[in-house]
Amino acid sequence: MEKKKVLVTYNMWRDGYAELMQKYDVTFPPEGAESFTYDEVLGMIPDYDALQSMFNFPVDKRLMDAAPKLKIISNYAVGYDNIDVAYATQKGIQVTNTPDPVTEPTADLAMGLLLATFRRISELDRRLRTPGSVKVELLTNLGHSLYGATLGIIGMGRIGQALARRAVAAGMKIVYHNRHRLDEATERRYGAVYLSLDELLRVSDAVSLNAPHTAETYHVIGAEELHKMKPTAVLVNTARGPLVDEAALAEALRTGTIWAAGLDVFEHGNYPILELTRLDNVVLTPHVGTQTVEIRHEMAAHVSRNIIHFFEGGHIDKVNLL
Ligand code: GLV
């Protein structure tokens, strides 16, 4: 029997793909290339049974219409806003994601951005590198205390809860807003209080976005919401850029409407708008929520397993129910 064909859009370390490569005919981008372009994938996809896509690779109607053999899209990410899932479902294509390996490293990064913004770590590091630009005095370089501060988590799923666990250990109080209220036992675990979005914005010293990008969460933080936040508050986004109106955020940071922001994701692709890069009270990282050596290995194994189990039976992380 002919081997099934799997197309991987991005070049990765191969160890996580060993079993997949042994069982199937797997195509990676050529050595030296970072990834296939959309047009390259469009040209190749008619021959493939499985596609392993990245969170920034668009899997749209056009691509799926060119893929008569395609049975599964295994996304290398927990988020899947790059995929037209409704259309995949209509075409009977299974979509899977990687929730397990993503949770803890993303919560680590969110916690890191909280610490970096509250204590101005990046800004002070920058200043210290220019001799004479920073003073060591009792009333300069002041940040805010994480201990005792209230963290408002928008999106209390796996990552939100993993962040809550870290924040509780740091002495923070937790309030949250979510599509559905959590059960009592889970709320008690973090001492978490469920609030409306409005209430959360008004009482939080830090707001962390941990919700997926959907039509409902698009610009969940815009000018109006930023004005409801405390002038001492911090915004952290490790979810998806379009959750925040980035121009409104830059203006709020510039005028002191809020105190600081820590951003790993950006509204318009891989990079922040220029206005943000000119501000000292923003900490920027280039979408590195899962960017650790350990997790790169684990995610590769996870996307591979989803494909193998789909064809041969076993648990898969289903995004759509077929
Ligand atoms: C990363 O952004 C992910 O969705 O896993």
PDB file of N, CA and C in Angstrom, residues 181-251:
ATOM      1  N   ARG A 181     -18.541  30.624  33.751  1.00  0.00           N
ATOM      2  CA  ARG A 181     -17.974  30.647  35.099  1.00  0.00           C
ATOM      3  C   ARG A 181     -17.424  29.258  35.423  1.00  0.00           C
ATOM      4  N   LEU A 182     -16.300  29.198  36.124  1.00  0.00           N
ATOM      5  CA  LEU A 182     -15.709  27.904  36.492  1.00  0.00           C
ATOM      6  C   LEU A 182     -16.505  27.290  37.635  1.00  0.00           C
ATOM      7  N   ASP A 183     -16.343  25.974  37.829  1.00  0.00           N
ATOM      8  CA  ASP A 183     -17.020  25.357  38.964  1.00  0.00           C
ATOM      9  C   ASP A 183     -16.378  25.838  40.269  1.00  0.00           C
ATOM     10  N   GLU A 184     -17.119  25.659  41.358  1.00  0.00           N
ATOM     11  CA  GLU A 184     -16.684  26.219  42.650  1.00  0.00           C
ATOM     12  C   GLU A 184     -15.335  25.692  43.108  1.00  0.00           C
ATOM     13  N   ALA A 185     -15.116  24.394  42.903  1.00  0.00           N
ATOM     14  CA  ALA A 185     -13.860  23.786  43.377  1.00  0.00           C
ATOM     15  C   ALA A 185     -12.668  24.424  42.669  1.00  0.00           C
ATOM     16  N   THR A 186     -12.807  24.664  41.371  1.00  0.00           N
ATOM     17  CA  THR A 186     -11.705  25.273  40.615  1.00  0.00           C
ATOM     18  C   THR A 186     -11.496  26.712  41.082  1.00  0.00           C
ATOM     19  N   GLU A 187     -12.582  27.444  41.277  1.00  0.00           N
ATOM     20  CA  GLU A 187     -12.447  28.831  41.767  1.00  0.00           C
ATOM     21  C   GLU A 187     -11.723  28.847  43.110  1.00  0.00           C
ATOM     22  N   ARG A 188     -12.107  27.894  43.977  1.00  0.00           N
ATOM     23  CA  ARG A 188     -11.508  27.854  45.320  1.00  0.00           C
ATOM     24  C   ARG A 188     -10.012  27.566  45.250  1.00  0.00           C
ATOM     25  N   ARG A 189      -9.606  26.727  44.281  1.00  0.00           N
ATOM     26  CA  ARG A 189      -8.193  26.360  44.150  1.00  0.00           C
ATOM     27  C   ARG A 189      -7.302  27.606  44.022  1.00  0.00           C
ATOM     28  N   TYR A 190      -7.810  28.619  43.326  1.00  0.00           N
ATOM     29  CA  TYR A 190      -7.007  29.835  43.112  1.00  0.00           C
ATOM     30  C   TYR A 190      -7.543  31.022  43.923  1.00  0.00           C
ATOM     31  N   GLY A 191      -8.577  30.776  44.720  1.00  0.00           N
ATOM     32  CA  GLY A 191      -9.251  31.898  45.385  1.00  0.00           C
ATOM     33  C   GLY A 191      -9.759  32.894  44.365  1.00  0.00           C
ATOM     34  N   ALA A 192     -10.167  32.385  43.189  1.00  0.00           N
ATOM     35  CA  ALA A 192     -10.500  33.258  42.056  1.00  0.00           C
ATOM     36  C   ALA A 192     -11.948  33.738  42.125  1.00  0.00           C
ATOM     37  N   VAL A 193     -12.143  35.026  41.886  1.00  0.00           N
ATOM     38  CA  VAL A 193     -13.483  35.624  41.924  1.00  0.00           C
ATOM     39  C   VAL A 193     -13.899  35.962  40.491  1.00  0.00           C
ATOM     40  N   TYR A 194     -15.085  35.475  40.115  1.00  0.00           N
ATOM     41  CA  TYR A 194     -15.601  35.717  38.762  1.00  0.00           C
ATOM     42  C   TYR A 194     -16.204  37.128  38.686  1.00  0.00           C
ATOM     43  N   LEU A 195     -15.798  37.914  37.702  1.00  0.00           N
ATOM     44  CA  LEU A 195     -16.308  39.280  37.541  1.00  0.00           C
ATOM     45  C   LEU A 195     -16.730  39.521  36.097  1.00  0.00           C
ATOM     46  N   SER A 196     -17.579  40.515  35.905  1.00  0.00           N
ATOM     47  CA  SER A 196     -17.865  40.967  34.536  1.00  0.00           C
ATOM     48  C   SER A 196     -16.578  41.618  34.012  1.00  0.00           C
ATOM     49  N   LEU A 197     -16.482  41.762  32.708  1.00  0.00           N
ATOM     50  CA  LEU A 197     -15.284  42.361  32.126  1.00  0.00           C
ATOM     51  C   LEU A 197     -15.059  43.776  32.695  1.00  0.00           C
ATOM     52  N   ASP A 198     -16.160  44.514  32.805  1.00  0.00           N
ATOM     53  CA  ASP A 198     -16.091  45.884  33.331  1.00  0.00           C
ATOM     54  C   ASP A 198     -15.516  45.935  34.738  1.00  0.00           C
ATOM     55  N   GLU A 199     -16.058  45.069  35.594  1.00  0.00           N
ATOM     56  CA  GLU A 199     -15.586  45.049  36.994  1.00  0.00           C
ATOM     57  C   GLU A 199     -14.124  44.646  37.055  1.00  0.00           C
ATOM     58  N   LEU A 200     -13.776  43.642  36.251  1.00  0.00           N
ATOM     59  CA  LEU A 200     -12.392  43.161  36.248  1.00  0.00           C
ATOM     60  C   LEU A 200     -11.436  44.291  35.877  1.00  0.00           C
ATOM     61  N   LEU A 201     -11.781  45.047  34.850  1.00  0.00           N
ATOM     62  CA  LEU A 201     -10.900  46.118  34.390  1.00  0.00           C
ATOM     63  C   LEU A 201     -10.730  47.186  35.468  1.00  0.00           C
ATOM     64  N   ARG A 202     -11.789  47.439  36.227  1.00  0.00           N
ATOM     65  CA  ARG A 202     -11.733  48.507  37.233  1.00  0.00           C
ATOM     66  C   ARG A 202     -10.932  48.113  38.471  1.00  0.00           C
ATOM     67  N   VAL A 203     -10.943  46.818  38.848  1.00  0.00           N
ATOM     68  CA  VAL A 203     -10.303  46.451  40.129  1.00  0.00           C
ATOM     69  C   VAL A 203      -8.888  45.887  39.959  1.00  0.00           C
ATOM     70  N   SER A 204      -8.493  45.533  38.731  1.00  0.00           N
ATOM     71  CA  SER A 204      -7.226  44.804  38.562  1.00  0.00           C
ATOM     72  C   SER A 204      -6.015  45.745  38.537  1.00  0.00           C
ATOM     73  N   ASP A 205      -4.926  45.274  39.151  1.00  0.00           N
ATOM     74  CA  ASP A 205      -3.640  45.972  39.032  1.00  0.00           C
ATOM     75  C   ASP A 205      -2.890  45.470  37.801  1.00  0.00           C
ATOM     76  N   ALA A 206      -3.257  44.278  37.356  1.00  0.00           N
ATOM     77  CA  ALA A 206      -2.704  43.731  36.120  1.00  0.00           C
ATOM     78  C   ALA A 206      -3.810  42.954  35.420  1.00  0.00           C
ATOM     79  N   VAL A 207      -3.852  43.077  34.108  1.00  0.00           N
ATOM     80  CA  VAL A 207      -4.830  42.323  33.312  1.00  0.00           C
ATOM     81  C   VAL A 207      -4.038  41.439  32.356  1.00  0.00           C
ATOM     82  N   SER A 208      -4.317  40.148  32.389  1.00  0.00           N
ATOM     83  CA  SER A 208      -3.631  39.223  31.475  1.00  0.00           C
ATOM     84  C   SER A 208      -4.635  38.621  30.501  1.00  0.00           C
ATOM     85  N   LEU A 209      -4.285  38.655  29.219  1.00  0.00           N
ATOM     86  CA  LEU A 209      -5.164  38.082  28.193  1.00  0.00           C
ATOM     87  C   LEU A 209      -4.733  36.649  27.925  1.00  0.00           C
ATOM     88  N   ASN A 210      -5.647  35.722  28.140  1.00  0.00           N
ATOM     89  CA  ASN A 210      -5.358  34.301  27.922  1.00  0.00           C
ATOM     90  C   ASN A 210      -6.512  33.610  27.212  1.00  0.00           C
ATOM     91  N   ALA A 211      -7.171  34.375  26.341  1.00  0.00           N
ATOM     92  CA  ALA A 211      -8.329  33.848  25.609  1.00  0.00           C
ATOM     93  C   ALA A 211      -7.945  33.643  24.147  1.00  0.00           C
ATOM     94  N   PRO A 212      -8.646  32.747  23.455  1.00  0.00           N
ATOM     95  CA  PRO A 212      -8.368  32.584  22.022  1.00  0.00           C
ATOM     96  C   PRO A 212      -8.852  33.789  21.224  1.00  0.00           C
ATOM     97  N   HIS A 213      -8.339  33.913  20.007  1.00  0.00           N
ATOM     98  CA  HIS A 213      -8.796  34.979  19.111  1.00  0.00           C
ATOM     99  C   HIS A 213     -10.029  34.499  18.357  1.00  0.00           C
ATOM    100  N   THR A 214     -11.171  35.106  18.666  1.00  0.00           N
ATOM    101  CA  THR A 214     -12.426  34.780  17.978  1.00  0.00           C
ATOM    102  C   THR A 214     -13.109  36.103  17.642  1.00  0.00           C
ATOM    103  N   ALA A 215     -14.265  36.004  16.987  1.00  0.00           N
ATOM    104  CA  ALA A 215     -15.015  37.234  16.679  1.00  0.00           C
ATOM    105  C   ALA A 215     -15.376  37.962  17.976  1.00  0.00           C
ATOM    106  N   GLU A 216     -15.629  37.208  19.047  1.00  0.00           N
ATOM    107  CA  GLU A 216     -16.029  37.833  20.326  1.00  0.00           C
ATOM    108  C   GLU A 216     -14.860  38.498  21.045  1.00  0.00           C
ATOM    109  N   THR A 217     -13.653  37.955  20.871  1.00  0.00           N
ATOM    110  CA  THR A 217     -12.524  38.511  21.642  1.00  0.00           C
ATOM    111  C   THR A 217     -11.719  39.539  20.840  1.00  0.00           C
ATOM    112  N   TYR A 218     -12.042  39.728  19.558  1.00  0.00           N
ATOM    113  CA  TYR A 218     -11.334  40.733  18.752  1.00  0.00           C
ATOM    114  C   TYR A 218     -11.459  42.102  19.437  1.00  0.00           C
ATOM    115  N   HIS A 219     -10.361  42.778  19.680  1.00  0.00           N
ATOM    116  CA  HIS A 219     -10.324  44.094  20.344  1.00  0.00           C
ATOM    117  C   HIS A 219     -11.081  44.093  21.675  1.00  0.00           C
ATOM    118  N   VAL A 220     -10.938  43.016  22.408  1.00  0.00           N
ATOM    119  CA  VAL A 220     -11.586  42.982  23.734  1.00  0.00           C
ATOM    120  C   VAL A 220     -11.004  44.097  24.608  1.00  0.00           C
ATOM    121  N   ILE A 221      -9.760  44.487  24.303  1.00  0.00           N
ATOM    122  CA  ILE A 221      -9.167  45.669  24.949  1.00  0.00           C
ATOM    123  C   ILE A 221      -8.961  46.762  23.902  1.00  0.00           C
ATOM    124  N   GLY A 222      -9.784  47.791  23.993  1.00  0.00           N
ATOM    125  CA  GLY A 222      -9.666  48.961  23.119  1.00  0.00           C
ATOM    126  C   GLY A 222      -9.596  50.213  23.990  1.00  0.00           C
ATOM    127  N   ALA A 223      -9.755  51.369  23.359  1.00  0.00           N
ATOM    128  CA  ALA A 223      -9.611  52.640  24.095  1.00  0.00           C
ATOM    129  C   ALA A 223     -10.544  52.698  25.309  1.00  0.00           C
ATOM    130  N   GLU A 224     -11.792  52.283  25.101  1.00  0.00           N
ATOM    131  CA  GLU A 224     -12.784  52.375  26.177  1.00  0.00           C
ATOM    132  C   GLU A 224     -12.369  51.521  27.373  1.00  0.00           C
ATOM    133  N   GLU A 225     -11.920  50.288  27.067  1.00  0.00           N
ATOM    134  CA  GLU A 225     -11.528  49.369  28.143  1.00  0.00           C
ATOM    135  C   GLU A 225     -10.281  49.887  28.862  1.00  0.00           C
ATOM    136  N   LEU A 226      -9.336  50.439  28.093  1.00  0.00           N
ATOM    137  CA  LEU A 226      -8.100  50.948  28.705  1.00  0.00           C
ATOM    138  C   LEU A 226      -8.422  52.091  29.671  1.00  0.00           C
ATOM    139  N   HIS A 227      -9.422  52.874  29.337  1.00  0.00           N
ATOM    140  CA  HIS A 227      -9.804  53.976  30.228  1.00  0.00           C
ATOM    141  C   HIS A 227     -10.472  53.482  31.503  1.00  0.00           C
ATOM    142  N   LYS A 228     -10.996  52.287  31.477  1.00  0.00           N
ATOM    143  CA  LYS A 228     -11.599  51.739  32.706  1.00  0.00           C
ATOM    144  C   LYS A 228     -10.534  51.195  33.655  1.00  0.00           C
ATOM    145  N   MET A 229      -9.333  50.923  33.126  1.00  0.00           N
ATOM    146  CA  MET A 229      -8.273  50.340  33.961  1.00  0.00           C
ATOM    147  C   MET A 229      -7.647  51.404  34.852  1.00  0.00           C
ATOM    148  N   LYS A 230      -6.977  50.938  35.923  1.00  0.00           N
ATOM    149  CA  LYS A 230      -6.309  51.879  36.841  1.00  0.00           C
ATOM    150  C   LYS A 230      -5.111  52.515  36.133  1.00  0.00           C
ATOM    151  N   PRO A 231      -4.778  53.752  36.482  1.00  0.00           N
ATOM    152  CA  PRO A 231      -3.584  54.377  35.864  1.00  0.00           C
ATOM    153  C   PRO A 231      -2.293  53.674  36.268  1.00  0.00           C
ATOM    154  N   THR A 232      -2.360  52.845  37.315  1.00  0.00           N
ATOM    155  CA  THR A 232      -1.185  52.080  37.749  1.00  0.00           C
ATOM    156  C   THR A 232      -1.199  50.663  37.181  1.00  0.00           C
ATOM    157  N   ALA A 233      -2.171  50.359  36.329  1.00  0.00           N
ATOM    158  CA  ALA A 233      -2.343  48.962  35.896  1.00  0.00           C
ATOM    159  C   ALA A 233      -1.429  48.591  34.732  1.00  0.00           C
ATOM    160  N   VAL A 234      -1.243  47.278  34.628  1.00  0.00           N
ATOM    161  CA  VAL A 234      -0.386  46.701  33.598  1.00  0.00           C
ATOM    162  C   VAL A 234      -1.245  45.771  32.733  1.00  0.00           C
ATOM    163  N   LEU A 235      -0.967  45.745  31.430  1.00  0.00           N
ATOM    164  CA  LEU A 235      -1.656  44.804  30.537  1.00  0.00           C
ATOM    165  C   LEU A 235      -0.634  43.816  29.984  1.00  0.00           C
ATOM    166  N   VAL A 236      -0.957  42.530  30.068  1.00  0.00           N
ATOM    167  CA  VAL A 236      -0.067  41.506  29.516  1.00  0.00           C
ATOM    168  C   VAL A 236      -0.837  40.704  28.472  1.00  0.00           C
ATOM    169  N   ASN A 237      -0.243  40.540  27.296  1.00  0.00           N
ATOM    170  CA  ASN A 237      -0.895  39.743  26.248  1.00  0.00           C
ATOM    171  C   ASN A 237       0.049  38.679  25.724  1.00  0.00           C
ATOM    172  N   THR A 238      -0.251  37.417  26.068  1.00  0.00           N
ATOM    173  CA  THR A 238       0.504  36.290  25.504  1.00  0.00           C
ATOM    174  C   THR A 238      -0.432  35.419  24.668  1.00  0.00           C
ATOM    175  N   ALA A 239      -1.613  35.973  24.309  1.00  0.00           N
ATOM    176  CA  ALA A 239      -2.623  35.174  23.599  1.00  0.00           C
ATOM    177  C   ALA A 239      -2.511  35.409  22.090  1.00  0.00           C
ATOM    178  N   ARG A 240      -3.238  36.397  21.593  1.00  0.00           N
ATOM    179  CA  ARG A 240      -3.157  36.757  20.184  1.00  0.00           C
ATOM    180  C   ARG A 240      -3.246  38.269  20.058  1.00  0.00           C
ATOM    181  N   GLY A 241      -2.497  38.827  19.116  1.00  0.00           N
ATOM    182  CA  GLY A 241      -2.425  40.276  18.956  1.00  0.00           C
ATOM    183  C   GLY A 241      -3.767  40.961  18.766  1.00  0.00           C
ATOM    184  N   PRO A 242      -4.643  40.428  17.895  1.00  0.00           N
ATOM    185  CA  PRO A 242      -5.886  41.148  17.603  1.00  0.00           C
ATOM    186  C   PRO A 242      -6.837  41.293  18.797  1.00  0.00           C
ATOM    187  N   LEU A 243      -6.509  40.702  19.936  1.00  0.00           N
ATOM    188  CA  LEU A 243      -7.346  40.928  21.125  1.00  0.00           C
ATOM    189  C   LEU A 243      -7.225  42.372  21.611  1.00  0.00           C
ATOM    190  N   VAL A 244      -6.143  43.041  21.194  1.00  0.00           N
ATOM    191  CA  VAL A 244      -5.878  44.408  21.657  1.00  0.00           C
ATOM    192  C   VAL A 244      -5.865  45.369  20.471  1.00  0.00           C
ATOM    193  N   ASP A 245      -6.504  46.515  20.640  1.00  0.00           N
ATOM    194  CA  ASP A 245      -6.385  47.601  19.672  1.00  0.00           C
ATOM    195  C   ASP A 245      -5.025  48.257  19.953  1.00  0.00           C
ATOM    196  N   GLU A 246      -4.049  47.909  19.134  1.00  0.00           N
ATOM    197  CA  GLU A 246      -2.659  48.262  19.441  1.00  0.00           C
ATOM    198  C   GLU A 246      -2.421  49.785  19.402  1.00  0.00           C
ATOM    199  N   ALA A 247      -3.072  50.473  18.484  1.00  0.00           N
ATOM    200  CA  ALA A 247      -2.911  51.935  18.410  1.00  0.00           C
ATOM    201  C   ALA A 247      -3.468  52.567  19.684  1.00  0.00           C
ATOM    202  N   ALA A 248      -4.617  52.081  20.135  1.00  0.00           N
ATOM    203  CA  ALA A 248      -5.225  52.621  21.365  1.00  0.00           C
ATOM    204  C   ALA A 248      -4.327  52.320  22.564  1.00  0.00           C
ATOM    205  N   LEU A 249      -3.698  51.145  22.561  1.00  0.00           N
ATOM    206  CA  LEU A 249      -2.806  50.785  23.670  1.00  0.00           C
ATOM    207  C   LEU A 249      -1.576  51.700  23.696  1.00  0.00           C
ATOM    208  N   ALA A 250      -0.985  51.933  22.533  1.00  0.00           N
ATOM    209  CA  ALA A 250       0.197  52.802  22.477  1.00  0.00           C
ATOM    210  C   ALA A 250      -0.156  54.192  23.023  1.00  0.00           C
ATOM    211  N   GLU A 251      -1.326  54.672  22.654  1.00  0.00           N
ATOM    212  CA  GLU A 251      -1.767  55.994  23.128  1.00  0.00           C
ATOM    213  C   GLU A 251      -1.968  55.965  24.654  1.00  0.00           C
TER     214      GLU A 251
END
